[in-house]
PDB file of C-alpha atoms in Angstrom:
ATOM      1  CA  UNK P 292     -21.671  59.945 -27.260  1.00 55.00           C
ATOM      2  CA  UNK P 293     -21.414  56.238 -27.642  1.00 59.00           C
ATOM      3  CA  UNK P 294     -18.041  54.561 -28.172  1.00 60.00           C
ATOM      4  CA  UNK P 295     -17.814  51.484 -30.250  1.00 61.00           C
ATOM      5  CA  UNK P 296     -15.179  48.876 -29.593  1.00 55.00           C
ATOM      6  CA  UNK P 297     -13.848  46.981 -32.522  1.00 51.00           C
ATOM      7  CA  UNK P 298     -12.034  43.672 -32.099  1.00 51.00           C
ATOM      8  CA  UNK P 299      -9.821  42.339 -34.817  1.00 58.00           C
ATOM      9  CA  UNK P 300      -9.982  38.655 -35.328  1.00 59.00           C
ATOM     10  CA  UNK P 301      -6.527  37.097 -35.335  1.00 55.00           C
ATOM     11  CA  UNK P 302      -6.040  33.706 -36.884  1.00 55.00           C
ATOM     12  CA  UNK P 303      -4.054  30.963 -35.168  1.00 54.00           C
ATOM     13  CA  UNK P 304      -1.483  31.067 -37.954  1.00 56.00           C
ATOM     14  CA  UNK P 305      -0.774  34.719 -37.285  1.00 55.00           C
ATOM     15  CA  UNK P 306      -0.132  33.978 -33.609  1.00 52.00           C
ATOM     16  CA  UNK P 307       2.427  31.311 -34.419  1.00 60.00           C
ATOM     17  CA  UNK P 308       4.233  33.689 -36.778  1.00 62.00           C
ATOM     18  CA  UNK P 309       4.197  36.639 -34.369  1.00 58.00           C
ATOM     19  CA  UNK P 310       7.703  37.180 -32.845  1.00 63.00           C
ATOM     20  CA  UNK P 311       6.874  40.187 -30.708  1.00 63.00           C
ATOM     21  CA  UNK P 312       8.402  39.758 -27.198  1.00 63.00           C
ATOM     22  CA  UNK P 313      10.564  36.794 -28.221  1.00 70.00           C
ATOM     23  CA  UNK P 314      13.723  38.563 -27.031  1.00 78.00           C
ATOM     24  CA  UNK P 315      12.311  38.937 -23.524  1.00 78.00           C
ATOM     25  CA  UNK P 316      11.485  35.249 -23.346  1.00 77.00           C
ATOM     26  CA  UNK P 317      14.916  34.240 -24.623  1.00 79.00           C
ATOM     27  CA  UNK P 318      16.620  36.529 -22.116  1.00 79.00           C
ATOM     28  CA  UNK P 319      14.547  35.046 -19.278  1.00 84.00           C
ATOM     29  CA  UNK P 320      15.792  31.584 -20.281  1.00 85.00           C
ATOM     30  CA  UNK P 321      19.447  32.516 -20.780  1.00 84.00           C
ATOM     31  CA  UNK P 322      19.895  35.003 -17.900  1.00 85.00           C
ATOM     32  CA  UNK P 323      19.886  32.495 -14.981  1.00 84.00           C
ATOM     33  CA  UNK P 324      22.367  30.219 -16.750  1.00 84.00           C
ATOM     34  CA  UNK P 325      24.589  33.149 -17.681  1.00 86.00           C
ATOM     35  CA  UNK P 326      24.451  34.425 -14.105  1.00 81.00           C
ATOM     36  CA  UNK P 327      25.579  31.054 -12.712  1.00 79.00           C
ATOM     37  CA  UNK P 328      28.417  30.844 -15.240  1.00 82.00           C
ATOM     38  CA  UNK P 329      29.615  34.340 -14.299  1.00 85.00           C
ATOM     39  CA  UNK P 330      29.458  33.591 -10.562  1.00 80.00           C
ATOM     40  CA  UNK P 331      31.429  30.401 -11.086  1.00 80.00           C
ATOM     41  CA  UNK P 332      34.020  32.223 -13.205  1.00 86.00           C
ATOM     42  CA  UNK P 333      34.404  34.983 -10.608  1.00 86.00           C
ATOM     43  CA  UNK P 334      34.841  32.419  -7.827  1.00 84.00           C
ATOM     44  CA  UNK P 335      37.461  30.414  -9.726  1.00 86.00           C
ATOM     45  CA  UNK P 336      39.310  33.581 -10.748  1.00 90.00           C
ATOM     46  CA  UNK P 337      39.421  34.853  -7.160  1.00 88.00           C
ATOM     47  CA  UNK P 338      40.685  31.486  -5.913  1.00 89.00           C
ATOM     48  CA  UNK P 339      43.447  31.381  -8.532  1.00 93.00           C
ATOM     49  CA  UNK P 340      44.452  34.948  -7.729  1.00 93.00           C
ATOM     50  CA  UNK P 341      44.563  34.240  -3.994  1.00 93.00           C
ATOM     51  CA  UNK P 342      46.613  31.073  -4.528  1.00 94.00           C
ATOM     52  CA  UNK P 343      49.138  32.908  -6.723  1.00 95.00           C
ATOM     53  CA  UNK P 344      49.548  35.764  -4.239  1.00 95.00           C
ATOM     54  CA  UNK P 345      49.808  33.346  -1.308  1.00 95.00           C
ATOM     55  CA  UNK P 346      52.507  31.342  -3.071  1.00 95.00           C
ATOM     56  CA  UNK P 347      54.532  34.509  -3.589  1.00 95.00           C
ATOM     57  CA  UNK P 348      54.146  35.425   0.080  1.00 95.00           C
ATOM     58  CA  UNK P 349      55.267  31.950   1.133  1.00 96.00           C
ATOM     59  CA  UNK P 350      58.326  32.045  -1.114  1.00 95.00           C
ATOM     60  CA  UNK P 351      59.425  35.438   0.258  1.00 95.00           C
ATOM     61  CA  UNK P 352      58.839  34.461   3.891  1.00 95.00           C
ATOM     62  CA  UNK P 353      60.609  31.106   3.503  1.00 95.00           C
ATOM     63  CA  UNK P 354      63.686  32.871   2.092  1.00 95.00           C
ATOM     64  CA  UNK P 355      63.718  35.282   5.034  1.00 95.00           C
ATOM     65  CA  UNK P 356      63.352  32.381   7.460  1.00 94.00           C
ATOM     66  CA  UNK P 357      66.275  30.544   5.879  1.00 94.00           C
ATOM     67  CA  UNK P 358      68.647  33.343   6.891  1.00 93.00           C
ATOM     68  CA  UNK P 359      70.584  33.211  10.112  1.00 91.00           C
ATOM     69  CA  UNK P 360      68.576  36.207  11.314  1.00 90.00           C
ATOM     70  CA  UNK P 361      65.375  34.161  10.942  1.00 89.00           C
ATOM     71  CA  UNK P 362      66.529  31.237  13.052  1.00 88.00           C
ATOM     72  CA  UNK P 363      65.233  32.597  16.356  1.00 92.00           C
ATOM     73  CA  UNK P 364      61.706  31.910  17.574  1.00 92.00           C
ATOM     74  CA  UNK P 365      61.006  35.654  17.824  1.00 94.00           C
ATOM     75  CA  UNK P 366      61.980  36.230  14.189  1.00 94.00           C
ATOM     76  CA  UNK P 367      59.873  33.288  13.030  1.00 95.00           C
ATOM     77  CA  UNK P 368      56.841  34.579  14.920  1.00 95.00           C
ATOM     78  CA  UNK P 369      57.273  38.005  13.336  1.00 95.00           C
ATOM     79  CA  UNK P 370      57.481  36.446   9.870  1.00 95.00           C
ATOM     80  CA  UNK P 371      54.387  34.333  10.494  1.00 96.00           C
ATOM     81  CA  UNK P 372      52.462  37.395  11.669  1.00 96.00           C
ATOM     82  CA  UNK P 373      53.338  39.183   8.428  1.00 95.00           C
ATOM     83  CA  UNK P 374      52.056  36.215   6.422  1.00 95.00           C
ATOM     84  CA  UNK P 375      48.795  36.169   8.355  1.00 95.00           C
ATOM     85  CA  UNK P 376      48.328  39.924   7.903  1.00 95.00           C
ATOM     86  CA  UNK P 377      48.901  39.701   4.147  1.00 94.00           C
ATOM     87  CA  UNK P 378      46.565  36.714   3.838  1.00 93.00           C
ATOM     88  CA  UNK P 379      43.835  38.522   5.750  1.00 92.00           C
ATOM     89  CA  UNK P 380      44.258  41.488   3.423  1.00 92.00           C
ATOM     90  CA  UNK P 381      42.885  39.243   0.666  1.00 89.00           C
ATOM     91  CA  UNK P 382      40.178  37.705   2.864  1.00 87.00           C
ATOM     92  CA  UNK P 383      39.709  39.539   6.149  1.00 85.00           C
ATOM     93  CA  UNK P 384      37.742  36.692   7.762  1.00 89.00           C
ATOM     94  CA  UNK P 385      40.274  34.010   6.816  1.00 92.00           C
ATOM     95  CA  UNK P 386      41.788  31.457   9.175  1.00 95.00           C
ATOM     96  CA  UNK P 387      45.534  31.139   8.595  1.00 96.00           C
ATOM     97  CA  UNK P 388      47.727  28.305   9.864  1.00 96.00           C
ATOM     98  CA  UNK P 389      51.503  28.140   9.459  1.00 96.00           C
ATOM     99  CA  UNK P 390      53.749  25.106   9.885  1.00 96.00           C
ATOM    100  CA  UNK P 391      57.459  24.369   9.584  1.00 96.00           C
ATOM    101  CA  UNK P 392      58.997  20.915   9.164  1.00 96.00           C
ATOM    102  CA  UNK P 393      62.707  20.415   8.628  1.00 95.00           C
ATOM    103  CA  UNK P 394      64.711  17.563   7.135  1.00 95.00           C
ATOM    104  CA  UNK P 395      68.417  16.927   6.691  1.00 92.00           C
ATOM    105  CA  UNK P 396      68.203  16.731   2.882  1.00 92.00           C
ATOM    106  CA  UNK P 397      65.887  17.697   0.034  1.00 93.00           C
ATOM    107  CA  UNK P 398      65.506  14.004  -0.759  1.00 94.00           C
ATOM    108  CA  UNK P 399      64.049  13.298   2.673  1.00 92.00           C
ATOM    109  CA  UNK P 400      61.736  16.306   2.373  1.00 92.00           C
ATOM    110  CA  UNK P 401      60.459  15.145  -1.022  1.00 92.00           C
ATOM    111  CA  UNK P 402      59.941  11.557   0.165  1.00 93.00           C
ATOM    112  CA  UNK P 403      58.176  12.560   3.426  1.00 91.00           C
ATOM    113  CA  UNK P 404      58.411   8.919   4.471  1.00 92.00           C
ATOM    114  CA  UNK P 405      57.031   7.876   7.838  1.00 93.00           C
ATOM    115  CA  UNK P 406      59.394   6.581  10.466  1.00 93.00           C
ATOM    116  CA  UNK P 407      59.561   2.797  10.476  1.00 93.00           C
ATOM    117  CA  UNK P 408      57.184   1.115  12.898  1.00 93.00           C
ATOM    118  CA  UNK P 409      55.643  -2.307  13.461  1.00 93.00           C
ATOM    119  CA  UNK P 410      51.981  -2.072  12.532  1.00 92.00           C
ATOM    120  CA  UNK P 411      50.742  -4.973  14.644  1.00 91.00           C
ATOM    121  CA  UNK P 412      47.052  -4.043  14.372  1.00 90.00           C
ATOM    122  CA  UNK P 413      47.275  -3.254  10.619  1.00 90.00           C
ATOM    123  CA  UNK P 414      45.431   0.073  10.861  1.00 90.00           C
ATOM    124  CA  UNK P 415      48.107   2.160   9.121  1.00 89.00           C
ATOM    125  CA  UNK P 416      48.710   4.324  12.204  1.00 89.00           C
ATOM    126  CA  UNK P 417      51.355   4.199  14.884  1.00 92.00           C
ATOM    127  CA  UNK P 418      49.299   3.518  18.014  1.00 92.00           C
ATOM    128  CA  UNK P 419      48.601   0.806  20.546  1.00 89.00           C
ATOM    129  CA  UNK P 420      52.123   1.078  22.017  1.00 91.00           C
ATOM    130  CA  UNK P 421      53.594  -0.359  18.801  1.00 92.00           C
ATOM    131  CA  UNK P 422      57.402  -0.094  18.546  1.00 93.00           C
ATOM    132  CA  UNK P 423      58.861   2.468  16.131  1.00 93.00           C
ATOM    133  CA  UNK P 424      62.324   3.708  15.172  1.00 93.00           C
ATOM    134  CA  UNK P 425      62.795   7.276  16.376  1.00 93.00           C
ATOM    135  CA  UNK P 426      65.310   8.275  13.692  1.00 90.00           C
ATOM    136  CA  UNK P 427      65.307  12.009  14.479  1.00 89.00           C
ATOM    137  CA  UNK P 428      65.270  11.494  18.248  1.00 89.00           C
ATOM    138  CA  UNK P 429      62.341  13.821  18.967  1.00 91.00           C
ATOM    139  CA  UNK P 430      60.506  11.231  21.114  1.00 91.00           C
ATOM    140  CA  UNK P 431      57.447  11.058  18.824  1.00 92.00           C
ATOM    141  CA  UNK P 432      56.533   9.083  15.714  1.00 94.00           C
ATOM    142  CA  UNK P 433      56.534  11.317  12.627  1.00 94.00           C
ATOM    143  CA  UNK P 434      54.241  10.325   9.774  1.00 93.00           C
ATOM    144  CA  UNK P 435      56.328  12.410   7.348  1.00 94.00           C
ATOM    145  CA  UNK P 436      59.744  11.670   8.827  1.00 93.00           C
ATOM    146  CA  UNK P 437      60.364  15.349   9.551  1.00 93.00           C
ATOM    147  CA  UNK P 438      60.802  17.360  12.692  1.00 94.00           C
ATOM    148  CA  UNK P 439      58.853  20.431  13.797  1.00 94.00           C
ATOM    149  CA  UNK P 440      60.479  23.837  13.496  1.00 94.00           C
ATOM    150  CA  UNK P 441      62.830  25.792  11.243  1.00 94.00           C
ATOM    151  CA  UNK P 442      65.788  23.522  11.886  1.00 93.00           C
ATOM    152  CA  UNK P 443      69.402  24.599  11.858  1.00 92.00           C
ATOM    153  CA  UNK P 444      72.092  25.500   9.360  1.00 93.00           C
ATOM    154  CA  UNK P 445      71.906  23.656   6.014  1.00 94.00           C
ATOM    155  CA  UNK P 446      68.649  21.894   6.924  1.00 95.00           C
ATOM    156  CA  UNK P 447      65.880  21.704   4.301  1.00 95.00           C
ATOM    157  CA  UNK P 448      62.767  23.357   5.729  1.00 96.00           C
ATOM    158  CA  UNK P 449      59.250  22.775   4.419  1.00 96.00           C
ATOM    159  CA  UNK P 450      57.253  25.968   5.012  1.00 96.00           C
ATOM    160  CA  UNK P 451      53.479  25.541   4.590  1.00 97.00           C
ATOM    161  CA  UNK P 452      50.657  28.066   4.907  1.00 97.00           C
ATOM    162  CA  UNK P 453      46.975  27.104   4.763  1.00 97.00           C
ATOM    163  CA  UNK P 454      44.235  29.719   4.355  1.00 96.00           C
ATOM    164  CA  UNK P 455      40.530  28.951   4.816  1.00 95.00           C
ATOM    165  CA  UNK P 456      37.813  31.532   4.218  1.00 92.00           C
ATOM    166  CA  UNK P 457      34.103  31.685   3.276  1.00 89.00           C
ATOM    167  CA  UNK P 458      33.535  31.863  -0.461  1.00 84.00           C
ATOM    168  CA  UNK P 459      32.978  35.388  -1.759  1.00 78.00           C
ATOM    169  CA  UNK P 460      30.456  34.276  -4.386  1.00 74.00           C
ATOM    170  CA  UNK P 461      27.423  32.065  -3.667  1.00 68.00           C
ATOM    171  CA  UNK P 462      27.906  29.813  -6.708  1.00 66.00           C
ATOM    172  CA  UNK P 463      28.818  26.718  -4.701  1.00 68.00           C
ATOM    173  CA  UNK P 464      25.972  27.377  -2.264  1.00 67.00           C
ATOM    174  CA  UNK P 465      23.565  27.164  -5.175  1.00 67.00           C
ATOM    175  CA  UNK P 466      25.317  24.118  -6.629  1.00 66.00           C
ATOM    176  CA  UNK P 467      25.401  22.367  -3.232  1.00 69.00           C
ATOM    177  CA  UNK P 468      29.181  22.529  -2.741  1.00 72.00           C
ATOM    178  CA  UNK P 469      31.340  23.605   0.172  1.00 80.00           C
ATOM    179  CA  UNK P 470      30.932  27.159   1.437  1.00 85.00           C
ATOM    180  CA  UNK P 471      34.586  27.380   2.436  1.00 89.00           C
ATOM    181  CA  UNK P 472      37.637  27.830   0.229  1.00 90.00           C
ATOM    182  CA  UNK P 473      40.849  26.179   1.447  1.00 93.00           C
ATOM    183  CA  UNK P 474      44.145  27.116  -0.185  1.00 95.00           C
ATOM    184  CA  UNK P 475      47.547  25.679   0.689  1.00 96.00           C
ATOM    185  CA  UNK P 476      50.927  26.991  -0.442  1.00 96.00           C
ATOM    186  CA  UNK P 477      54.282  25.481   0.472  1.00 96.00           C
ATOM    187  CA  UNK P 478      57.941  25.556  -0.468  1.00 95.00           C
ATOM    188  CA  UNK P 479      61.141  23.809   0.581  1.00 96.00           C
ATOM    189  CA  UNK P 480      64.330  25.843   1.032  1.00 95.00           C
ATOM    190  CA  UNK P 481      67.669  25.042   2.584  1.00 95.00           C
ATOM    191  CA  UNK P 482      68.791  27.178   5.497  1.00 95.00           C
ATOM    192  CA  UNK P 483      71.915  29.245   5.055  1.00 93.00           C
ATOM    193  CA  UNK P 484      75.230  27.540   5.925  1.00 92.00           C
ATOM    194  CA  UNK P 485      75.911  29.866   8.846  1.00 89.00           C
ATOM    195  CA  UNK P 486      77.207  26.907  10.868  1.00 88.00           C
ATOM    196  CA  UNK P 487      77.839  23.186  10.563  1.00 88.00           C
ATOM    197  CA  UNK P 488      74.760  21.103   9.953  1.00 87.00           C
ATOM    198  CA  UNK P 489      73.553  19.210  12.977  1.00 84.00           C
ATOM    199  CA  UNK P 490      73.217  15.445  13.011  1.00 83.00           C
ATOM    200  CA  UNK P 491      71.030  13.005  14.869  1.00 80.00           C
ATOM    201  CA  UNK P 492      72.493  10.523  17.272  1.00 82.00           C
ATOM    202  CA  UNK P 493      71.853   6.811  16.856  1.00 87.00           C
ATOM    203  CA  UNK P 494      68.296   5.727  16.201  1.00 86.00           C
ATOM    204  CA  UNK P 495      66.331   4.662  19.256  1.00 90.00           C
ATOM    205  CA  UNK P 496      63.356   2.313  19.458  1.00 92.00           C
ATOM    206  CA  UNK P 497      60.366   3.776  21.256  1.00 92.00           C
ATOM    207  CA  UNK P 498      56.681   2.972  21.597  1.00 92.00           C
ATOM    208  CA  UNK P 499      53.732   4.634  19.919  1.00 91.00           C
ATOM    209  CA  UNK P 500      50.961   6.200  22.020  1.00 88.00           C
ATOM    210  CA  UNK P 501      48.344   3.793  23.402  1.00 88.00           C
ATOM    211  CA  UNK P 502      45.358   3.193  21.176  1.00 77.00           C
ATOM    212  CA  UNK P 503      42.394   5.343  22.135  1.00 70.00           C
ATOM    213  CA  UNK P 504      39.218   3.334  22.503  1.00 66.00           C
ATOM    214  CA  UNK P 505      35.947   5.202  22.322  1.00 60.00           C
ATOM    215  CA  UNK P 506      33.792   4.639  25.397  1.00 66.00           C
ATOM    216  CA  UNK P 507      30.683   2.529  24.950  1.00 64.00           C
ATOM    217  CA  UNK P 508      27.597   4.705  25.305  1.00 67.00           C
ATOM    218  CA  UNK P 509      25.389   3.809  28.230  1.00 67.00           C
ATOM    219  CA  UNK P 510      21.843   2.998  27.112  1.00 65.00           C
ATOM    220  CA  UNK P 511      19.211   5.352  28.454  1.00 66.00           C
ATOM    221  CA  UNK P 512      16.600   3.476  30.505  1.00 62.00           C
ATOM    222  CA  UNK P 513      13.056   3.849  29.303  1.00 62.00           C
ATOM    223  CA  UNK P 514      10.205   4.182  31.707  1.00 57.00           C
ATOM    224  CA  UNK P 515       7.605   1.437  31.521  1.00 59.00           C
ATOM    225  CA  UNK P 516       3.994   2.486  31.789  1.00 55.00           C
TER     226      UNK P 516
END
């Protein structure tokens, strides 16, 4: 038995009017863009969520540290460990750093003004043995005018936590951005008045650290043929 194949001639006009498979083509065009938008939205949403939770953790920990019971170094270490554990619960491979800076007043904390120094080399940094006014008598020049630690009674303490972790979604990798998310949360609270507030003695003029000069690289000799 012989089979006969019949071919139907289709005009060019019919091909231009044929919409079969158009949905597949449209989806192929829209899908990559939609995928990138969703990845970006997920990444932003996760960052906002992490920042909000971290800010709540910082507020709670700063209040606990402002109590008389939180004045000891042991108590502060325990509080910091709790912060790190809660931050790692949101991103288990995160790097968490905690800092405390105290000031005598909220005004000084808000200003964060550097201690006065004579910038003889005009580089904006206290170095090169330049003279500076050590107002808080901690023997170092402070760019923010504060002092390290929780401070004492009635001091205003700036508590800052910084969390860095690899991004959970690869949107920024595709877009050529940073692969690391860095979130910082901070708050300023005054320590409880469990004693009289301390005071600094008279300002003392000291000298900044010597300026560090990078060594000149030694040229590598080349062998002559």
